[in-house]
Amino acid sequence: MAKKFYVTTPIYYPNDKLHIGHAYTTILADYISRYKKMQGYETMFVTGADEHGQKIQEKAIKSNEEPINFVSKMSKSFQKLWTELGIENDIFLRTTNKLHIKYVQDSFSNLMEEGFIYKSKYTGLYCKSDEAFYTESQLKNGKCPDCGKEVVNVSEDSYFLKISQFKEWIKKELSTTNLLIPEYRVKELINNFINELQDLSITRTSFDWGIQIKEDEKHVIYVWLDALQNYITALKMPESKFTIDEVWNKNSDVELLQLVGKEIIRFHCIYWPIVLKIKGFRMPKILAHGWLVNKEGEKMSKSKGDVINPIDIINLYGRDSLRFYLINNISTGEDGKFSEGLLIETINGILVNKYSNLVARTDSMIRKYNDGIVPFKKINIEHYEEIKNDLYKIRDSYEQHMNNYEFSHSTKDIIKYTELINGLIDKTEPWKKEGEELNSILNILINEIYNITILLSPILIDTSKNVFNWLDTNQDVLFENIGKDFKGTKLNNIKHLFNRLEIK
Ligand code: MSP
């Protein structure tokens, strides 16, 4: 039976258009999901829209629209963006979906029956932008420590989830398992949030755009408790490939990865595991990535007016270039920059110089020396024998980096591999060779381009298709096919994969 892999992104707030920061999270999820497919896994990839809450309701009112019409329109635009970026998600979960709503309501009732919920009054600080509660000491200069915006005083009746009793448990879970990666984020989470862990206010009464609880119609469920459960309810959708039990039961052997930006670790690594624990479910594995930041090193965001629309970038440079840049140039886990200048440097320095040129040089040699037909390999080529071991090692290192979700390291392996093959052309100087020696070198080049393209295929989704078409192969793109021989194929025509660009 095929191994199974379940991957999720946060579900995005449809209060505004998505920008390149959101695209980053989703592209990483798409990369790992496609990689796992290539490794023979059956995969399921969930993304979606977090459609309830005060922020969304206020935005809809401002736009003179009913909230449901407003979020429907926005969510449609999200789905369109994902299609344009080549994202292969299986489910797009909207929290206004009936199945989701029912599950969240029932889940509230169950928690209530089991004694995990009590009614009281919440008096404290709230950041509407992050939909998050804060204590006085958590503020930074009197403002929200995460987004820097004003917080408001809230005082209203609320139901509370008894999470403070799990303080020691969650501390231990975080410190002794790999619930949160990278590991260095654990300490700051414990210091900033867990040491002061209080019961969580899980209903609001001052607005009504949310999931009403059955027990008390004035209350809607706190948007984070609503949204987090999407990772469960996605599995209730008719298109779901896996079942809730399969993924979330304690003995599940489905590999699971949840990607989040670093500012929402708190919700995913405290509240979410505690909810799962209460439900008797397994623990998640959360991979926290950094932000795309502006020149000042601040998170790129709509409110600062410095966001970049991914559609503008892919219209100019193509989606493969953007996907490659974000995976390769932002160290997974750390903050990173994006600018058109940096993107062009990457396109020229790596995609053109190293990959596209290798294909173009090989194509023109095979046309010139062998009428466009891939020759057989008859003899060993000394320079190739010298690097073979290194190539195996790089391939294994790539696999290890991917299995550890070290995405930005994985591309460095592919680059190294490509450099060795370019070096092989320089060392063997095929244009000075003839007969079996020349043919064998050309055959090696084709085989190695095939291997490199397999490694690049979960990132360069269009380019890899071009290259496989050039090689006239419709072999399944599987990791295990690396090293399978090409003989006697007639090359199809191929255009330049990437063109050198001028830095503006
Ligand atoms: N709706 C919540 C998530 C609920 S999940 C149960 C939310 N939505 S969001 O739209 O504000 O952000 C979603 C994701 O986008 C987060 O992982 C966040 O880190 C990511 N990004 C938003 N801006 C970003 C950057 N500038 N850079 C990188 N990622 C960024 O939070």
XYZ file of C-alpha atoms and ligand atoms in Angstrom:
535
model
C 0.000 0.000 0.000
C 1.245 3.479 -0.875
C 2.548 5.630 1.968
C 0.370 8.659 2.651
C 1.236 12.306 3.105
C -1.078 15.070 4.349
C 0.034 18.686 3.996
C -1.753 21.915 4.868
C -1.233 25.662 4.648
C -2.937 28.138 6.934
C -6.274 29.169 5.510
C -5.980 32.792 4.418
C -8.143 35.707 5.503
C -10.194 36.898 2.567
C -10.228 40.504 3.763
C -7.769 41.530 1.090
C -5.934 40.325 -1.984
C -3.186 37.799 -1.397
C 0.418 38.881 -1.878
C 3.730 37.207 -2.459
C 4.081 36.353 1.273
C 0.976 34.180 1.106
C 2.178 32.703 -2.168
C 5.396 31.735 -0.388
C 3.621 29.500 2.170
C 1.528 27.867 -0.505
C 4.432 27.283 -2.911
C 6.413 25.544 -0.156
C 3.453 23.251 0.500
C 3.113 22.561 -3.205
C 6.819 21.763 -3.462
C 6.795 19.178 -0.685
C 3.534 17.701 -1.899
C 4.830 17.225 -5.448
C 8.093 15.838 -4.083
C 6.223 13.273 -2.001
C 4.216 12.241 -5.066
C 7.476 11.734 -6.882
C 8.528 9.494 -3.988
C 5.459 7.331 -4.592
C 3.264 8.730 -1.808
C -0.443 9.217 -2.081
C -0.772 12.854 -1.069
C -3.448 15.205 0.071
C -2.902 18.969 0.115
C -5.322 21.342 1.815
C -5.512 25.108 1.650
C -8.457 27.456 1.932
C -10.018 30.616 3.298
C -10.700 31.689 6.875
C -13.941 33.477 6.183
C -15.409 34.411 9.572
C -14.563 36.987 12.204
C -14.795 40.605 13.122
C -12.158 41.831 10.674
C -13.933 40.261 7.701
C -17.347 41.481 8.800
C -16.095 45.065 9.098
C -14.418 44.872 5.707
C -17.620 43.599 4.091
C -19.634 46.408 5.653
C -17.090 48.932 4.361
C -17.432 47.434 0.878
C -21.221 47.629 1.154
C -21.609 43.916 0.708
C -23.128 41.030 2.576
C -20.255 39.172 4.265
C -21.056 35.930 2.442
C -20.983 37.622 -0.976
C -17.822 39.457 -0.079
C -15.950 36.331 1.066
C -17.212 34.274 -1.859
C -15.773 36.769 -4.302
C -12.450 36.964 -2.457
C -12.140 33.199 -2.092
C -12.716 32.766 -5.789
C -9.830 35.126 -6.473
C -7.614 33.054 -4.138
C -8.442 29.873 -6.010
C -7.643 31.595 -9.282
C -4.280 32.712 -7.955
C -3.400 29.188 -6.880
C -4.269 27.859 -10.316
C -2.066 30.476 -11.930
C 0.830 29.563 -9.666
C 0.391 25.895 -10.520
C -0.652 24.902 -7.011
C -2.003 21.350 -6.940
C -4.200 21.484 -3.836
C -6.835 18.794 -3.446
C -9.179 20.791 -1.236
C -9.888 24.484 -0.949
C -11.650 24.621 2.408
C -13.944 27.576 3.113
C -15.027 27.919 6.728
C -18.513 28.951 5.570
C -18.953 25.428 4.207
C -21.919 23.673 5.864
C -19.983 20.520 6.725
C -17.310 22.601 8.414
C -19.873 24.632 10.362
C -21.672 21.544 11.601
C -18.449 19.893 12.731
C -17.313 22.999 14.620
C -20.695 23.338 16.346
C -20.803 19.667 17.312
C -17.257 19.830 18.496
C -18.151 22.776 20.769
C -21.074 20.810 22.190
C -18.877 17.790 22.848
C -16.233 19.839 24.619
C -18.978 21.415 26.694
C -20.480 18.053 27.617
C -17.074 16.749 28.593
C -16.560 19.671 30.955
C -13.790 21.464 29.068
C -15.831 24.656 28.587
C -17.274 27.121 31.115
C -19.017 30.481 30.827
C -17.538 33.655 32.260
C -16.620 37.177 31.147
C -13.606 38.189 29.089
C -12.039 41.490 29.967
C -8.815 42.244 28.243
C -7.048 43.316 25.100
C -7.789 42.217 21.564
C -6.080 42.811 18.237
C -8.650 42.750 15.451
C -6.079 42.433 12.731
C -4.591 39.242 14.141
C -7.860 38.185 15.794
C -5.840 37.545 18.938
C -6.018 38.199 22.688
C -3.072 39.711 24.531
C -2.137 40.528 28.102
C -0.713 43.962 29.012
C 2.793 42.543 29.422
C 2.773 40.983 25.956
C 2.257 44.338 24.197
C 5.126 46.123 22.492
C 5.016 49.891 23.137
C 1.351 49.525 23.979
C 0.569 48.016 20.566
C 0.033 44.516 19.192
C 3.397 42.714 19.418
C 2.769 40.889 16.136
C 1.374 43.456 13.700
C 2.066 46.708 15.561
C -1.522 47.892 15.344
C -3.751 49.313 18.097
C -5.353 46.807 20.437
C -8.800 47.424 21.901
C -10.269 46.773 25.306
C -12.887 44.082 25.152
C -15.298 43.226 27.900
C -17.974 40.698 27.074
C -19.562 37.440 28.127
C -17.638 34.526 26.790
C -17.217 30.793 26.975
C -13.744 29.615 27.908
C -11.804 26.514 26.980
C -9.859 25.086 29.890
C -6.422 25.104 28.357
C -4.371 26.341 31.308
C -4.462 22.847 32.827
C -2.408 21.663 29.825
C 0.462 24.091 30.463
C 2.992 21.546 31.669
C 1.885 18.991 29.111
C 2.310 21.335 26.142
C 5.681 22.541 27.450
C 6.888 18.960 27.606
C 5.413 18.092 24.228
C 7.188 21.044 22.618
C 10.472 20.381 24.375
C 10.652 16.657 23.810
C 9.092 16.024 20.403
C 9.420 17.676 17.033
C 5.968 19.205 17.122
C 7.504 22.527 16.076
C 10.337 22.875 13.604
C 12.719 24.642 13.487
C 13.487 23.748 17.076
C 14.958 27.133 17.997
C 11.458 28.640 17.920
C 10.343 26.492 20.870
C 12.093 28.530 23.556
C 10.601 31.859 22.523
C 7.151 30.295 22.361
C 7.455 28.905 25.883
C 8.793 32.195 27.265
C 6.347 34.482 25.503
C 3.140 32.548 25.720
C 3.172 29.294 27.618
C 4.492 30.462 30.963
C 1.483 32.789 31.210
C -1.026 30.400 29.662
C -4.607 31.210 30.648
C -7.887 29.613 29.662
C -8.873 30.668 26.163
C -11.902 32.802 25.435
C -13.582 30.891 22.615
C -16.764 32.819 21.882
C -17.564 36.452 21.055
C -20.829 38.374 21.326
C -20.035 41.852 19.956
C -20.518 40.844 16.301
C -22.267 37.968 14.580
C -20.222 36.958 11.536
C -19.131 33.581 12.826
C -20.330 30.100 13.682
C -23.148 30.353 16.180
C -23.034 27.897 19.058
C -26.151 25.812 19.503
C -26.165 26.297 23.260
C -26.392 30.101 23.330
C -27.387 31.940 20.152
C -25.771 35.262 21.080
C -22.323 33.670 20.877
C -20.219 32.995 17.805
C -17.116 30.829 17.991
C -13.723 32.524 18.217
C -12.384 32.631 14.693
C -9.158 30.773 15.464
C -10.980 27.838 17.065
C -13.243 27.799 14.011
C -10.375 28.058 11.521
C -7.971 25.563 13.091
C -10.508 22.796 12.769
C -10.390 23.158 8.980
C -7.452 20.750 9.118
C -9.973 18.165 10.274
C -13.062 19.182 8.331
C -11.217 19.242 5.006
C -11.240 15.474 5.385
C -15.045 15.503 5.458
C -15.315 17.083 2.019
C -16.541 14.837 -0.809
C -13.259 15.320 -2.736
C -11.153 14.256 0.248
C -8.787 11.384 -0.478
C -8.226 10.503 3.184
C -10.570 10.155 6.153
C -10.404 12.000 9.475
C -9.660 8.779 11.279
C -6.897 7.841 8.880
C -5.057 11.123 9.377
C -5.803 12.114 12.951
C -6.173 8.918 14.984
C -3.454 8.361 17.539
C -1.905 5.447 15.672
C -2.076 7.063 12.258
C 0.890 6.345 10.022
C 0.007 9.122 7.594
C 2.927 11.531 7.391
C 1.642 14.958 8.240
C 3.059 18.437 7.786
C 1.440 21.771 8.563
C 3.101 24.889 7.229
C 2.657 28.180 9.023
C 4.286 31.598 9.107
C 6.213 32.336 12.288
C 3.623 34.844 13.640
C 0.951 32.177 13.921
C 3.052 29.561 15.722
C 1.246 30.390 18.954
C -2.116 29.291 17.582
C -0.748 26.186 15.904
C 1.618 25.034 18.630
C -0.414 25.776 21.752
C -4.154 25.943 21.075
C -4.212 23.465 18.204
C -2.292 20.625 19.922
C -4.361 21.103 23.072
C -7.604 20.853 21.075
C -6.269 17.724 19.392
C -5.209 16.264 22.728
C -8.685 16.829 24.187
C -10.219 15.143 21.152
C -7.889 12.178 21.630
C -6.165 12.809 18.286
C -2.519 12.553 17.271
C -0.123 15.492 17.360
C 0.650 17.614 14.317
C 4.058 18.512 12.934
C 4.292 22.250 12.414
C 6.909 23.796 10.159
C 7.244 27.512 10.779
C 8.745 29.613 8.020
C 9.959 33.190 8.125
C 8.575 36.242 6.370
C 9.176 38.030 3.181
C 10.376 41.321 4.511
C 10.767 44.811 3.075
C 14.012 46.811 2.905
C 13.675 47.711 6.572
C 13.399 44.037 7.498
C 9.706 44.355 8.390
C 7.038 41.869 7.329
C 5.684 42.749 3.931
C 2.029 43.560 4.464
C -0.893 45.266 2.850
C -1.192 47.826 5.636
C 2.383 49.007 5.082
C 1.637 49.365 1.391
C 4.709 47.418 0.319
C 3.176 44.211 -0.927
C 4.008 42.594 -4.236
C 1.310 40.964 -6.297
C 2.496 37.521 -7.434
C 0.448 37.838 -10.626
C 2.498 40.874 -11.717
C 5.660 38.861 -11.174
C 4.537 35.761 -13.024
C 3.273 37.838 -15.941
C 6.751 39.291 -16.305
C 9.006 36.385 -15.358
C 6.885 33.215 -15.429
C 5.729 31.105 -12.521
C 8.663 28.723 -12.555
C 11.117 31.546 -11.876
C 9.061 32.838 -8.976
C 8.630 29.355 -7.499
C 12.359 28.706 -7.792
C 13.305 32.031 -6.253
C 11.067 31.669 -3.217
C 12.166 28.109 -2.486
C 15.847 28.678 -3.155
C 16.541 32.219 -1.993
C 14.597 32.347 1.267
C 16.283 30.127 3.861
C 13.443 27.963 5.114
C 12.607 29.196 8.612
C 14.304 32.585 8.219
C 13.132 35.929 6.892
C 14.110 36.756 3.340
C 13.889 39.455 0.725
C 12.272 39.668 -2.633
C 12.849 42.231 -5.341
C 12.781 42.084 -9.107
C 16.530 42.754 -9.147
C 17.186 39.761 -6.883
C 14.850 37.613 -8.946
C 16.643 38.555 -12.172
C 20.021 37.763 -10.575
C 18.735 34.301 -9.708
C 17.245 33.748 -13.141
C 20.487 34.764 -14.871
C 22.920 33.200 -12.421
C 21.240 29.851 -11.909
C 18.373 29.115 -14.244
C 20.067 30.510 -17.361
C 23.763 29.967 -16.690
C 23.585 26.591 -15.046
C 20.460 24.789 -16.195
C 19.176 26.322 -19.408
C 22.664 26.542 -20.911
C 23.387 22.913 -20.085
C 20.288 21.863 -22.002
C 21.024 24.239 -24.905
C 24.672 23.128 -25.242
C 23.707 19.466 -25.141
C 20.910 19.964 -27.640
C 23.134 21.704 -30.149
C 25.935 19.119 -29.835
C 23.569 16.198 -30.361
C 22.065 17.890 -33.406
C 25.489 18.718 -34.799
C 27.228 15.406 -34.130
C 24.411 12.867 -34.232
C 21.475 14.287 -36.212
C 19.490 14.957 -33.055
C 19.458 11.330 -31.943
C 20.681 10.414 -28.480
C 23.612 8.053 -29.029
C 24.334 4.919 -27.007
C 26.899 4.882 -24.245
C 29.556 2.323 -25.191
C 32.556 3.152 -23.079
C 33.339 4.577 -19.675
C 34.385 8.201 -19.584
C 37.119 8.786 -17.073
C 36.032 12.245 -15.943
C 32.509 10.951 -15.421
C 33.664 7.947 -13.406
C 35.520 10.433 -11.192
C 32.380 12.367 -10.263
C 29.839 9.546 -10.149
C 30.199 9.025 -6.427
C 29.760 12.728 -5.760
C 26.596 12.725 -7.844
C 25.129 9.875 -5.780
C 26.037 11.700 -2.610
C 24.389 14.909 -3.783
C 21.240 13.045 -4.736
C 21.113 11.460 -1.272
C 21.724 14.801 0.356
C 18.849 16.297 -1.678
C 16.594 13.530 -0.470
C 17.650 14.056 3.114
C 17.075 17.803 2.924
C 13.610 17.265 1.504
C 12.771 14.694 4.139
C 13.851 17.211 6.794
C 11.858 19.981 5.055
C 15.027 22.006 4.470
C 13.741 23.299 1.185
C 16.302 26.010 0.524
C 19.099 23.488 1.039
C 17.518 21.047 -1.369
C 17.899 23.438 -4.291
C 21.558 24.000 -3.428
C 22.064 20.275 -3.984
C 20.440 20.473 -7.402
C 22.644 23.438 -8.286
C 25.767 21.553 -7.185
C 24.717 18.574 -9.267
C 24.197 20.780 -12.312
C 27.578 22.424 -11.817
C 29.295 19.046 -11.846
C 27.643 18.173 -15.162
C 28.552 21.529 -16.677
C 32.078 20.895 -15.436
C 32.033 17.542 -17.183
C 31.466 19.265 -20.535
C 34.360 21.633 -19.861
C 36.646 18.776 -18.860
C 35.763 16.301 -21.589
C 35.562 18.882 -24.419
C 33.237 16.759 -26.572
C 33.895 18.978 -29.612
C 37.432 17.577 -29.670
C 36.231 13.970 -29.477
C 34.777 11.531 -31.931
C 33.289 8.048 -32.291
C 32.374 6.036 -29.235
C 33.955 8.501 -26.869
C 31.931 11.423 -28.197
C 28.736 9.345 -28.276
C 29.213 8.152 -24.726
C 29.718 11.692 -23.436
C 26.568 12.892 -25.195
C 24.605 9.992 -23.781
C 25.821 10.785 -20.268
C 24.795 14.411 -20.655
C 21.273 13.471 -21.685
C 20.917 11.041 -18.812
C 22.166 13.567 -16.304
C 19.885 16.304 -17.644
C 17.049 13.859 -17.169
C 18.110 13.272 -13.558
C 18.456 16.980 -12.834
C 15.071 17.665 -14.380
C 13.422 15.059 -12.172
C 14.859 16.868 -9.169
C 13.657 20.231 -10.469
C 10.242 19.057 -11.578
C 8.346 19.817 -8.335
C 9.586 23.425 -8.631
C 9.901 24.159 -12.354
C 6.552 22.718 -13.297
C 6.354 24.080 -16.856
C 10.027 23.946 -17.726
C 10.373 20.330 -16.661
C 7.477 19.399 -18.940
C 9.316 21.067 -21.844
C 12.469 19.158 -21.088
C 10.699 15.810 -20.776
C 9.013 16.541 -24.086
C 12.382 17.375 -25.669
C 13.661 14.035 -24.384
C 10.561 12.422 -25.864
C 9.780 10.625 -22.650
C 6.479 10.138 -20.961
C 7.914 7.984 -18.235
C 6.312 8.740 -14.857
C 8.302 11.405 -13.085
C 9.495 9.372 -10.142
C 12.505 9.807 -7.929
C 13.353 6.137 -8.429
C 13.677 6.774 -12.171
C 16.798 8.800 -11.553
C 19.550 6.849 -13.239
C 17.339 5.039 -15.755
C 18.990 4.886 -19.139
C 18.143 6.849 -22.277
C 19.119 5.312 -25.575
C 18.385 6.081 -29.156
C 15.717 8.708 -28.562
C 15.208 11.393 -31.182
C 15.202 14.757 -29.487
C 12.197 16.965 -30.075
C 12.616 20.672 -30.608
C 13.142 22.843 -27.588
C 13.204 26.603 -27.128
C 15.488 28.378 -24.678
C 14.201 27.470 -21.240
C 15.204 30.721 -19.584
C 16.499 33.875 -21.211
C 19.109 36.204 -19.779
C 17.465 39.369 -18.487
C 18.736 42.894 -18.029
C 18.674 44.198 -14.466
C 16.504 47.311 -14.533
N -6.382 33.085 8.855
C -5.189 32.932 9.582
C -4.705 31.500 9.531
C -5.661 30.495 10.055
S -5.077 28.881 9.888
C -6.047 27.932 10.813
C -4.104 33.846 8.996
N -4.292 34.248 7.766
S -3.346 35.270 6.973
O -3.968 35.440 5.711
O -3.147 36.449 7.752
O -1.940 34.607 6.847
C -1.751 33.323 6.423
C -0.318 32.964 6.183
O 0.314 33.884 5.294
C 0.538 32.941 7.435
O 1.243 31.725 7.488
C 1.487 34.074 7.244
O 2.723 33.872 7.842
C 1.597 34.143 5.730
N 2.096 35.453 5.367
C 1.447 36.647 5.344
N 2.350 37.641 5.067
C 3.584 37.094 4.924
C 4.853 37.577 4.565
N 5.100 38.847 4.345
N 5.840 36.656 4.408
C 5.634 35.302 4.559
N 4.460 34.832 4.914
C 3.435 35.702 5.165
O -3.147 34.107 9.682
